[in-house]
XYZ file of C-alpha atoms in Angstrom:
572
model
C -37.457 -7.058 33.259
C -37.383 -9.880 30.443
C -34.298 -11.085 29.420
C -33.336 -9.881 25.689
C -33.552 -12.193 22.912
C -30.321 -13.415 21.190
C -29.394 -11.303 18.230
C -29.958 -13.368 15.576
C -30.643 -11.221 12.462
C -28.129 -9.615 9.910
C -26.920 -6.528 10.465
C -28.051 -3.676 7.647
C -23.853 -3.335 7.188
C -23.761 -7.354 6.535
C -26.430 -7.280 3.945
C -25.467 -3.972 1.959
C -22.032 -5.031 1.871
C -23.011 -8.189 0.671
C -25.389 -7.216 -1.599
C -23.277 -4.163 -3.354
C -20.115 -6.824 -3.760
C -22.047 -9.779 -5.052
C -23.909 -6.970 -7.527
C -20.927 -6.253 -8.580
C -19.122 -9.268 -8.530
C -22.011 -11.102 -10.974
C -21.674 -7.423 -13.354
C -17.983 -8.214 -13.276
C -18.326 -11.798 -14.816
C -20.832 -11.192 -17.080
C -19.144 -8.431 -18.449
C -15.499 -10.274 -18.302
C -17.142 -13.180 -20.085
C -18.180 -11.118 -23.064
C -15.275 -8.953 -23.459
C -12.852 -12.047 -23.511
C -15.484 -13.517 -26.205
C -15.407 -10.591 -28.212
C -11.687 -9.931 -27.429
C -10.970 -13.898 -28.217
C -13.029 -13.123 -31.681
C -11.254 -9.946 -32.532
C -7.825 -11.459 -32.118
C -8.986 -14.550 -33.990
C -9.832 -11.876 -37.020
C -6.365 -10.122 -36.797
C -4.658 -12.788 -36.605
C -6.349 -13.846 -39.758
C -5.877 -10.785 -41.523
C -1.993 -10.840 -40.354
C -1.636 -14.263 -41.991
C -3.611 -12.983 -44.979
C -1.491 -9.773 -45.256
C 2.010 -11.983 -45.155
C 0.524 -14.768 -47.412
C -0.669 -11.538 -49.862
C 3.079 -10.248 -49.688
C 4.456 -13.691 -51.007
C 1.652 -14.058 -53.689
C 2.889 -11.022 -54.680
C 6.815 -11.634 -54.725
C 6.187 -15.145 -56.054
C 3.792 -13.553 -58.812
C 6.150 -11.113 -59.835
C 9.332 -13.676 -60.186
C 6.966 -15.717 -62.097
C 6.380 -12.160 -64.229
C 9.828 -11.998 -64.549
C 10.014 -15.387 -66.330
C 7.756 -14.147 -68.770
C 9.510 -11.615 -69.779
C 12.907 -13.465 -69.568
C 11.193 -15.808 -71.509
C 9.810 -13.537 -74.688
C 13.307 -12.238 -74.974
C 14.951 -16.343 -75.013
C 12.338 -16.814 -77.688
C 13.005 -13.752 -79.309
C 16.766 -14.322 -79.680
C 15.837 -18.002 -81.176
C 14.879 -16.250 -84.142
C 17.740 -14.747 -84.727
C 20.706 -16.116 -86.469
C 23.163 -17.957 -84.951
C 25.816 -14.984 -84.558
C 22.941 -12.828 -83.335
C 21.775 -15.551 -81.253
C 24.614 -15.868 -78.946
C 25.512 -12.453 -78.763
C 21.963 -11.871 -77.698
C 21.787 -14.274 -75.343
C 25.158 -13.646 -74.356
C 24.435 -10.064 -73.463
C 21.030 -11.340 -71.662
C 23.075 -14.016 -69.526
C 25.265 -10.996 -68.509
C 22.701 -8.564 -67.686
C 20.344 -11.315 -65.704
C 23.080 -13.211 -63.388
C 20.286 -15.020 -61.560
C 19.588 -17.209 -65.335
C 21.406 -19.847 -64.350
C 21.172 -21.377 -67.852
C 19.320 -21.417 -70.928
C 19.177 -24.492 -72.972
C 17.276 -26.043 -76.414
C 15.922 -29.501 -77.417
C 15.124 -31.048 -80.738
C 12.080 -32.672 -81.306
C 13.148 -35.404 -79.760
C 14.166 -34.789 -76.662
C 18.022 -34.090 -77.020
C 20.131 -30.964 -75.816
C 21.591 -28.779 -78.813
C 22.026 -26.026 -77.106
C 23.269 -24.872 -73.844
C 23.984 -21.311 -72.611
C 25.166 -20.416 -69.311
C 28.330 -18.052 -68.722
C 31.552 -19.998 -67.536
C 30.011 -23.413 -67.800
C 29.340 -26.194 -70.100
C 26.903 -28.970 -70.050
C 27.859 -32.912 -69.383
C 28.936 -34.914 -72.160
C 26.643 -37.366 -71.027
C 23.524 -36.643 -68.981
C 21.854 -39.116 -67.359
C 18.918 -37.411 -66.147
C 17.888 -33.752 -66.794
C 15.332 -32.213 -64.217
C 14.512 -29.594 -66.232
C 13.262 -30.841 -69.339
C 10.914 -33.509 -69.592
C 9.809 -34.505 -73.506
C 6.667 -36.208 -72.130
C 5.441 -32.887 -70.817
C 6.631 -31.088 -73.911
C 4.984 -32.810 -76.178
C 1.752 -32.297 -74.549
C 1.911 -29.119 -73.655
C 1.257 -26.769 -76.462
C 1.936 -23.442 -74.291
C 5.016 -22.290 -72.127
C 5.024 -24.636 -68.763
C 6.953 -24.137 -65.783
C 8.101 -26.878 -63.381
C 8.507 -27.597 -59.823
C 11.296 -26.409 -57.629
C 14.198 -28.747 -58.878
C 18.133 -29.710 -58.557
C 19.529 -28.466 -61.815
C 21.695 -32.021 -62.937
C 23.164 -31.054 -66.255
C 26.396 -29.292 -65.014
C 29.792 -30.750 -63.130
C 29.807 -29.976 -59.577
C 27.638 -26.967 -60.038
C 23.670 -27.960 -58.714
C 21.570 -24.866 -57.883
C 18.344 -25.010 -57.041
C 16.047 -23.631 -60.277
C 12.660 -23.361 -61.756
C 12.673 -24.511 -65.198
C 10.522 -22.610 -67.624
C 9.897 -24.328 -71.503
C 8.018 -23.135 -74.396
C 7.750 -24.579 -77.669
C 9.454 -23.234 -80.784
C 7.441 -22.189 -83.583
C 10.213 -21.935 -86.289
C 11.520 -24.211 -88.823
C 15.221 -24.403 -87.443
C 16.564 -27.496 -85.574
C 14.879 -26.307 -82.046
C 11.333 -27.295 -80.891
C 11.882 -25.914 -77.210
C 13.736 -23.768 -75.360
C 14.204 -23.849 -72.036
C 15.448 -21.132 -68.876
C 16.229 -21.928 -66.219
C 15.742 -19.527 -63.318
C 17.633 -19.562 -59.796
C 15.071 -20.088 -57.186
C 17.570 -19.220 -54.142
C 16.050 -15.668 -53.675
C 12.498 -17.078 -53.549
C 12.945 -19.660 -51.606
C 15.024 -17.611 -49.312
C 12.443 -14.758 -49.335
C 9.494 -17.513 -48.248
C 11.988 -19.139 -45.520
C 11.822 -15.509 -43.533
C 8.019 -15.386 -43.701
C 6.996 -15.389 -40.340
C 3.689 -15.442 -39.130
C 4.387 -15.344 -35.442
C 6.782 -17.402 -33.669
C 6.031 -20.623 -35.452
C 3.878 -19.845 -38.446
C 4.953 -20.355 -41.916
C 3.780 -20.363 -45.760
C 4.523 -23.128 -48.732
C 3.803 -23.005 -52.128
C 1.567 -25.554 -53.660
C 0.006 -26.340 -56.947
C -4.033 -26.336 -57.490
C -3.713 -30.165 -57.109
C -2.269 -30.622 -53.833
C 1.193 -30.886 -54.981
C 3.876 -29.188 -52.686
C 6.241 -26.802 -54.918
C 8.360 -25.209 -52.227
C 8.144 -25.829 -48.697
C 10.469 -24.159 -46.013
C 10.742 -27.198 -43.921
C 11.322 -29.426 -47.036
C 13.509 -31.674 -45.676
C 11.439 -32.717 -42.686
C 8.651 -33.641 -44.905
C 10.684 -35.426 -47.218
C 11.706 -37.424 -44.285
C 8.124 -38.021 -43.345
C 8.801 -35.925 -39.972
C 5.948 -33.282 -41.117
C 2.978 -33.789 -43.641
C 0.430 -31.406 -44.594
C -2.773 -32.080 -45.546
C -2.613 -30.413 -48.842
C -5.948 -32.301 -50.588
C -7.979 -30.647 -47.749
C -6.109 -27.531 -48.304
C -6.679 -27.830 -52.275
C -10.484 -27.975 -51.500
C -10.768 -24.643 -50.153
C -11.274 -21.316 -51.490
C -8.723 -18.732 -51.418
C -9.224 -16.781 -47.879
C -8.420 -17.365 -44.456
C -9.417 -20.305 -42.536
C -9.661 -21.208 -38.704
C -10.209 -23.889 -36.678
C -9.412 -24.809 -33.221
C -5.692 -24.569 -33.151
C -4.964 -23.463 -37.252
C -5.168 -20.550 -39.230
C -5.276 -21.264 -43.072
C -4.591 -18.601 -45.469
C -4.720 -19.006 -49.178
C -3.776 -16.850 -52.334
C -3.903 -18.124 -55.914
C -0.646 -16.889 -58.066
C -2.552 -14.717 -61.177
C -1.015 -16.255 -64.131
C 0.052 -20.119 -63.133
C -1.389 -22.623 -60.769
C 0.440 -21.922 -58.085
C -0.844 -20.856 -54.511
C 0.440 -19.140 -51.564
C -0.644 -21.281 -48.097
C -0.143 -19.136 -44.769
C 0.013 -21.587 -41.763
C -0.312 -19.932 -38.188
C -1.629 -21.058 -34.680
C -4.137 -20.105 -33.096
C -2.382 -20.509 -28.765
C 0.389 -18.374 -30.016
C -1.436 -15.418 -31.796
C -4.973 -15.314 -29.578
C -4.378 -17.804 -26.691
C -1.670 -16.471 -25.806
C -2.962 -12.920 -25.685
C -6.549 -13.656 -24.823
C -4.714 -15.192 -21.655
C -2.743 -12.285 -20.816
C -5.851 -10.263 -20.995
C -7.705 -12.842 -18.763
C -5.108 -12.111 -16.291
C -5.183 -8.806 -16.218
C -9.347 -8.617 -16.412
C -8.752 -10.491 -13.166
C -6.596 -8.298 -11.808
C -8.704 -5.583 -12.880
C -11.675 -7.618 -11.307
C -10.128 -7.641 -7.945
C -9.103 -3.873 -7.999
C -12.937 -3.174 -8.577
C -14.385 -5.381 -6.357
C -12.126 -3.987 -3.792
C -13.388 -0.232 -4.523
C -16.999 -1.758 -4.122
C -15.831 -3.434 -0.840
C -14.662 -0.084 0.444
C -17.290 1.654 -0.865
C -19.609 -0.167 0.093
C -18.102 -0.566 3.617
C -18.360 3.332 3.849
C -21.639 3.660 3.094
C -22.711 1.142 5.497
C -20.561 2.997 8.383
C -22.243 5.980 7.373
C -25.738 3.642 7.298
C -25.112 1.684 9.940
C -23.625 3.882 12.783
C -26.350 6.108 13.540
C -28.800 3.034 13.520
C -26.296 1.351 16.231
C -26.488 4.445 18.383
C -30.099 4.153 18.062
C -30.472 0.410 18.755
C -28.149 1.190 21.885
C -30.157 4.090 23.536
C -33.235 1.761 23.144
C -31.488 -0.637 25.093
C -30.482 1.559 27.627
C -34.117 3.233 27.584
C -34.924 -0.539 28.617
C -32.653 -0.692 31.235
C -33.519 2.220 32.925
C -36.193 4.055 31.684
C -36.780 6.382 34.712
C -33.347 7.982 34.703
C -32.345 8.002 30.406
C -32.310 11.160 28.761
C -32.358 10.609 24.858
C -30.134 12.684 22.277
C -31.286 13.096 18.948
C -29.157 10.466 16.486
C -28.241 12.248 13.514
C -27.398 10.529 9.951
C -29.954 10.799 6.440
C -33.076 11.744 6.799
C -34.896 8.945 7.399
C -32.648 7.952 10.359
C -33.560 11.478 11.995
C -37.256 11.169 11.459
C -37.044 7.607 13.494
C -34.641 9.354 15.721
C -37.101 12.064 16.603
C -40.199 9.801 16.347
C -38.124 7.228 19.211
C -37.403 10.373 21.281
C -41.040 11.766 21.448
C -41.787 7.777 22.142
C -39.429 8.287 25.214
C -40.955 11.356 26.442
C -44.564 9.791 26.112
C -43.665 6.825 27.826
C -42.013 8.279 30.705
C -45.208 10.330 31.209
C -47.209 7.864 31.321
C -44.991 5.557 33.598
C -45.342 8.644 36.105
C -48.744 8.570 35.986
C -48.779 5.071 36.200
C -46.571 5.411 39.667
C -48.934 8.183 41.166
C -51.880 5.530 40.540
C -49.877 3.105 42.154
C -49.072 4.996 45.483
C -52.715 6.005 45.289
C -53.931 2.600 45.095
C -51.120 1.104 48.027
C -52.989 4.188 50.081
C -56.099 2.649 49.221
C -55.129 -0.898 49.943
C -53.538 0.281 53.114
C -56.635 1.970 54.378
C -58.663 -0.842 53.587
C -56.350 -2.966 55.918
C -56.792 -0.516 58.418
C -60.614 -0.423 58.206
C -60.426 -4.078 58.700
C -57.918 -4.337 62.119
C -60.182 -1.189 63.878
C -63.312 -2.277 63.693
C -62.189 -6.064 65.026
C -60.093 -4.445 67.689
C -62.920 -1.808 68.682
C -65.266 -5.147 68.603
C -62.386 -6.933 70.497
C -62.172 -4.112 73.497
C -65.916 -3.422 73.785
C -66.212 -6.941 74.661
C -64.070 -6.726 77.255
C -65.716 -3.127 78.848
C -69.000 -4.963 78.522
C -67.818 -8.057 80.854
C -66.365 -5.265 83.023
C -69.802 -3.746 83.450
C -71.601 -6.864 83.925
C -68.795 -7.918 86.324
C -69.062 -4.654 88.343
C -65.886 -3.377 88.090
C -66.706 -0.003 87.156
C -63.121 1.535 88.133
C -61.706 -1.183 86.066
C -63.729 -0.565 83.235
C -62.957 3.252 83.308
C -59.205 2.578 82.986
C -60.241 0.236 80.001
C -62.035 3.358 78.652
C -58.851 5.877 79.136
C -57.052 3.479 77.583
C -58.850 2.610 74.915
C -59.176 6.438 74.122
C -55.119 6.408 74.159
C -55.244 3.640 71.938
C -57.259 5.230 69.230
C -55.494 8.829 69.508
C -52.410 6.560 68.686
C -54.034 4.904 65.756
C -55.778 8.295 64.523
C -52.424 9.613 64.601
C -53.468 12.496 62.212
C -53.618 10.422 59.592
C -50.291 9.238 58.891
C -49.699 5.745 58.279
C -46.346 5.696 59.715
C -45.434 6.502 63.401
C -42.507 6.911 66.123
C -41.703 3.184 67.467
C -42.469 5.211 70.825
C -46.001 5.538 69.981
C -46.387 2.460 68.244
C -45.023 0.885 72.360
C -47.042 3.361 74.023
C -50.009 1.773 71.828
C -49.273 -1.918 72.634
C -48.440 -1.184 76.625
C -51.798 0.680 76.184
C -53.491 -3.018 74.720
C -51.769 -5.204 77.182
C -53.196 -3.303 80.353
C -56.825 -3.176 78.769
C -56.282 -7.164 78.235
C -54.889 -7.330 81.632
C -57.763 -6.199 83.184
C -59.948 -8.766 81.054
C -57.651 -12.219 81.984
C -57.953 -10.983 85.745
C -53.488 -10.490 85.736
C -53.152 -14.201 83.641
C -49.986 -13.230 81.976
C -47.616 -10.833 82.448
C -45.627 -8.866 79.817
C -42.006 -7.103 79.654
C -40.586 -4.719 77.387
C -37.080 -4.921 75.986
C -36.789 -1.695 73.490
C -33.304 -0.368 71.984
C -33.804 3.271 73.039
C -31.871 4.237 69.592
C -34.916 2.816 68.040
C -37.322 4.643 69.448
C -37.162 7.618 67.267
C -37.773 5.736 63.772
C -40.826 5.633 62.375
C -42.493 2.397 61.692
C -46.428 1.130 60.177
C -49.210 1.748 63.681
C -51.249 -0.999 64.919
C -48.180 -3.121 64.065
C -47.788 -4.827 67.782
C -51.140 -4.955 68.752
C -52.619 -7.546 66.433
C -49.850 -9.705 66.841
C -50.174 -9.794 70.848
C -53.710 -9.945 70.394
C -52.891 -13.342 68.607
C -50.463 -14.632 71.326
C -53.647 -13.842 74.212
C -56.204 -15.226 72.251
C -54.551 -18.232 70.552
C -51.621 -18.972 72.880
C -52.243 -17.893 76.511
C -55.733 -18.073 76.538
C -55.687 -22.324 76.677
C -52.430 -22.165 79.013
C -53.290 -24.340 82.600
C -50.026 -21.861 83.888
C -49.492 -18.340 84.009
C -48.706 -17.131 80.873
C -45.488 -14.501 79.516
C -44.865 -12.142 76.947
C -41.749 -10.575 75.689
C -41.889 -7.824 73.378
C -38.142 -6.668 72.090
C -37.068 -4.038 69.910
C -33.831 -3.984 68.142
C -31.640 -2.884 65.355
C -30.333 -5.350 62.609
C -28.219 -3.500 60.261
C -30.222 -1.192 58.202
C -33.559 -2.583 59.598
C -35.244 -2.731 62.431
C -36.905 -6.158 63.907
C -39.381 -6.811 66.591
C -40.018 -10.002 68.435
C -43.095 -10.837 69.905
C -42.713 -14.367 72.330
C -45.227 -15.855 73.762
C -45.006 -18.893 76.451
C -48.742 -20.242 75.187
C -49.603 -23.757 73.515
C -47.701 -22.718 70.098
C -48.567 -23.897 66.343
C -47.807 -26.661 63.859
C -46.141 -25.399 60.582
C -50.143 -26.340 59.078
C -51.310 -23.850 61.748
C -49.096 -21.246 60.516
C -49.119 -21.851 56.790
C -53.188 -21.498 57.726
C -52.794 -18.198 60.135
C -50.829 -16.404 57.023
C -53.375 -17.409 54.317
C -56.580 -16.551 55.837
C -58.919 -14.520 54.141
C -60.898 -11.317 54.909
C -64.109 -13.407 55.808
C -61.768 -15.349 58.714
C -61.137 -13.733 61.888
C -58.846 -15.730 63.388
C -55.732 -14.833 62.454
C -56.897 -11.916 60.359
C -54.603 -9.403 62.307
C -51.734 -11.518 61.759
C -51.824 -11.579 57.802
C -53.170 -8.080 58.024
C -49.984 -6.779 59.359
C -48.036 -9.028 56.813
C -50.114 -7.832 53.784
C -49.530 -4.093 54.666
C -45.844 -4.438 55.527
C -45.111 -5.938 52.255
C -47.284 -3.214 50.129
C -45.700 -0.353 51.818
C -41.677 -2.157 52.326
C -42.172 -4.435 49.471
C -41.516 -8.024 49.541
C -38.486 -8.348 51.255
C -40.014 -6.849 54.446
C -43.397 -8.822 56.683
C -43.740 -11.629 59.158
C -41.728 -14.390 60.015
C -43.534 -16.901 62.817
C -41.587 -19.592 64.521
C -43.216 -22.004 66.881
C -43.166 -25.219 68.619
C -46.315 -27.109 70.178
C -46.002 -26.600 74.242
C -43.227 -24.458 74.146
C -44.395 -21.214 73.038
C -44.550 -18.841 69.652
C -42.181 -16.174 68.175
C -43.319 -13.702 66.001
C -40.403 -11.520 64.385
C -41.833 -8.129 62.194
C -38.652 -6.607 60.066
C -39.007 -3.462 58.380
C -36.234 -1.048 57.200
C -35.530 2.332 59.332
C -37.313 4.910 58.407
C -36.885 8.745 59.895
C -39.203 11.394 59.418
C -39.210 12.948 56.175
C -38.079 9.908 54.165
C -40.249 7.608 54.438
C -42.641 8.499 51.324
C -39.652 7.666 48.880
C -39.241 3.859 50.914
């Protein structure tokens, strides 16, 4: 049998495995990818609409202090219409009632303080610059005006942080402004908690640029910080993002202030959109998993009935005569292979039966065939020599030739059976050697050495007699001396051997390798590769002929066939 080819293929497990985790595995991505887009985008939103929401709250504080000033503000200018008793218990009462006015104060129309009204304290004899009132502004303002953030400077010791707040006087007294001043502690305080995240922030800034209140004032002023408020004075009110900054901005209804929200963009969304990465991943590796194991199962379930089918086919090749299939179950369409590889077996070993019958019927044919070709050229053979008896006169001799020859064809009649006793098959070949006595006028003589164990096994007829037919003709026939032959009989093992010697002229090695190639149309030698030819076709091919020789010395001939008893030998 042909060796089987490497396996070099994938297996079905290999290649559903693969292909049900890389499926997956390219789903997974893609959809990874777009949720961590969509999740990045979504967090970019709320984080803008947190900053929005915070930068909304202080619009609306800031909006409603500035309200407050307003309204502080109509009652200042209220009282200035009073008269000067009225006045100060007016203002006296409103000082009381509001302790967050840190003072409120009146100019002439040139610049200089008249008035000053704050509870407990009194103004500077001489003040060498006042922060909140400016005359330059005054003058050109022709409404109520409200300053920056500022030191108030016209007290001893006492500087609290104020927004000033100054509206012209419309009267004829000695006033042409009044001025309050409002502390700014509680806003500024209120805009220093405003968190938006860890590290976000909002400032106040005018519609020009300027910075009013910033909670990190002092780092700017040192130059440690800037912020580009002209870009920031460009845009619309709204939220803004780039790649790292979140902008939110909220005009102030009612002055030209606005609220600026500053938050980044790695703390509120990278930060998150990373955690969320790693946890996609994780997720990621828990599903491919499942599809691993999944798909692991249904290749077991897949695979393993197509194994046990793959290995009953190889076994079917191993032996063939002797396998019995069982049906492989799995799905459906391993079943309907199953059953189709099982009728498959059934046909084959049919047909491999009648495939042996036509063999043994041929080997009988081939055999026969053999056999028509040694009795007609020993009949030819022995007739020859009866008709030199006759012509000779020896008629006695000739009917001894004729009793044997009648042996020697009851022998190789033998009913018909191909195989007989090693007894007959001697009794044949003494009955050959006396007939070719009588011919060569006592030439040669002949001796017997037979293992009497042997004698009862069963071995192919007219096996001896071509073979000492060869040794007369060929090897004693052109000896000057008397010629010998020894025919011996023995066991070897589980075989059994005979030995034909021969004293005669003997061969070359050509003159063998000729003898046991010769053709049907040769007669020399046909006997010889006759014998061979049907040993091998009935023993097979360890079983024939084995001829050593030497020129001048003589010729052995050694046949080896296995032992055979009655009743056995059709299965050999």
């Amino acid at each position: 049998m042909k060796n089987r080819c490497p396996h070099t293929g994938l297996r079905i497990t290999t290649i559903l495995v693969s292909m049900v985790v890389g499926v997956v595995a390219v789903i997974l991505c893609c959809c990874i990818f777009l949720f961590l887009d969509r999740y990045r985008s979504a967090m970019v939103q709320s984080a803008q609409t947190s900053s929005a929401q915070a930068v909304s709250q202080v619009s609306n504080t800031v909006g409603n202090y500035l309200m407050d000033m307003d309204q502080a503000m109509a009652l200042v200018e209220q009282s200035m219409t009073e008269d000067t008793d009225s006045r100060d218990e007016l203002l006296s009462a409103f000082l009381k009632f509001r302790p967050d006015v840190v003072a409120v104060t009146s100019y002439a129309s040139d610049g200089t303080l008249l008035d000053c009204w704050s509870p407990g304290r009194e103004p500077k004899e001489t003040i060498f610059r006042n922060l909140s009132f400016d005359i330059e502004t005054a003058r050109t303002s022709n409404e109520p005006y409200m300053t920056a953030p500022h030191v108030e400077t016209i007290f001893e010791s006492y500087y609290p942080w104020v927004v000033t707040m100054t509206a012209p006087l419309s009267g004829n007294g000695e006033a042409a402004w009044v001025s309050l001043d409002l502390s700014f502690s509680s806003i500024s305080s209120y805009i220093n908690n405003v968190g938006i995240g860890q590290r976000g922030y909002c400032f106040l800034m005018d519609t020009d640029g300027n910075i009013i209140y910033h909670p990190q004032q002092q780092l700017i002023y040192s130059g440690l910080k800037s912020e580009d408020t002209a870009s920031l004075a460009a845009l619309a009110d709204g939220a803004h993002a780039d790649d790292t900054v979140i902008y939110c901005l909220t005009s102030i209804e009612g002055s030209d202030w606005r609220v600026v929200g500053v938050s980044y963009v790695d703390e509120l969304v990278n930060r998150n959109v990373t955690e969320m990465i790693r946890l996609s991943f994780l997720l990621a590796i828990v599903v491919l998993a499942a599809a691993l194991l999944t798909s692991w199962l249904l290749s077991q379930l897949l695979g393993r009935p197509l194994r046990g089918l793959a290995s009953a086919m190889e076994s079917f090749e191993t032996d063939a005569d002797h396998f019995t299939y069982r049906p492989v179950g799995g799905t459906r369409e391993v079943q309907e292979l199953s059953n189709s590889f099982g009728h498959m077996v059934v046909r084959i070993q049919e047909l491999m039966t009648t495939v042996r019958e036509e063999e043994i019927n041929l080997r009988k044919t081939e055999l026969k065939a053999l056999q028509a070709q040694i009795n007609p050229h020993f009949l030819y053979n022995t007739l020859d020599s009866i008709a030199w008896m006759c012509e000779q006169g020896r008629n006695a001799d000739a009917v001894k030739m004729v009793h044997a020859l009648a042996r020697l064809f009851r022998i190789s009649i033998s009913k018909g059976h191909e195989l007989i006793p090693i007894a007959k098959e001697i009794e044949h070949a003494e009955s050959y050697l006396q007939i070719q006595k009588y011919r060569y006028k006592n030439q040669f003589t002949y001796a017997f050495d037979v293992d009497p164990e042997c004698l009862d096994y069963l071995c192919n007829k007219i096996t001896l007699q071509p073979i000492i037919e060869n040794a007369i003709n060929h090897g004693l026939d052109l000896l000057v001396d008397e010629g010998h032959i020894d025919v011996e009989v023995k066991q070897d093992g589980e075989d059994i051997v005979f030995r034909v010697r021969d004293n005669g002229v003997g061969m070359t090695p050509e003159q063998i390798e000729a003898i046991m190639q010769r053709g049907p149309k040769d007669r020399t030698g046909i006997g010889i590769k006759n014998v061979n030819d049907r040993l091998k076709i009935y023993f097979g091919k360890n079983y024939g002929l084995h001829i050593t020789s030497e020129p001048d010395v003589g010729t052995c001939v050694e046949i080896r066939m296995p032992k055979v008893r009655e009743g056995d030998h059709e299965t050999k």
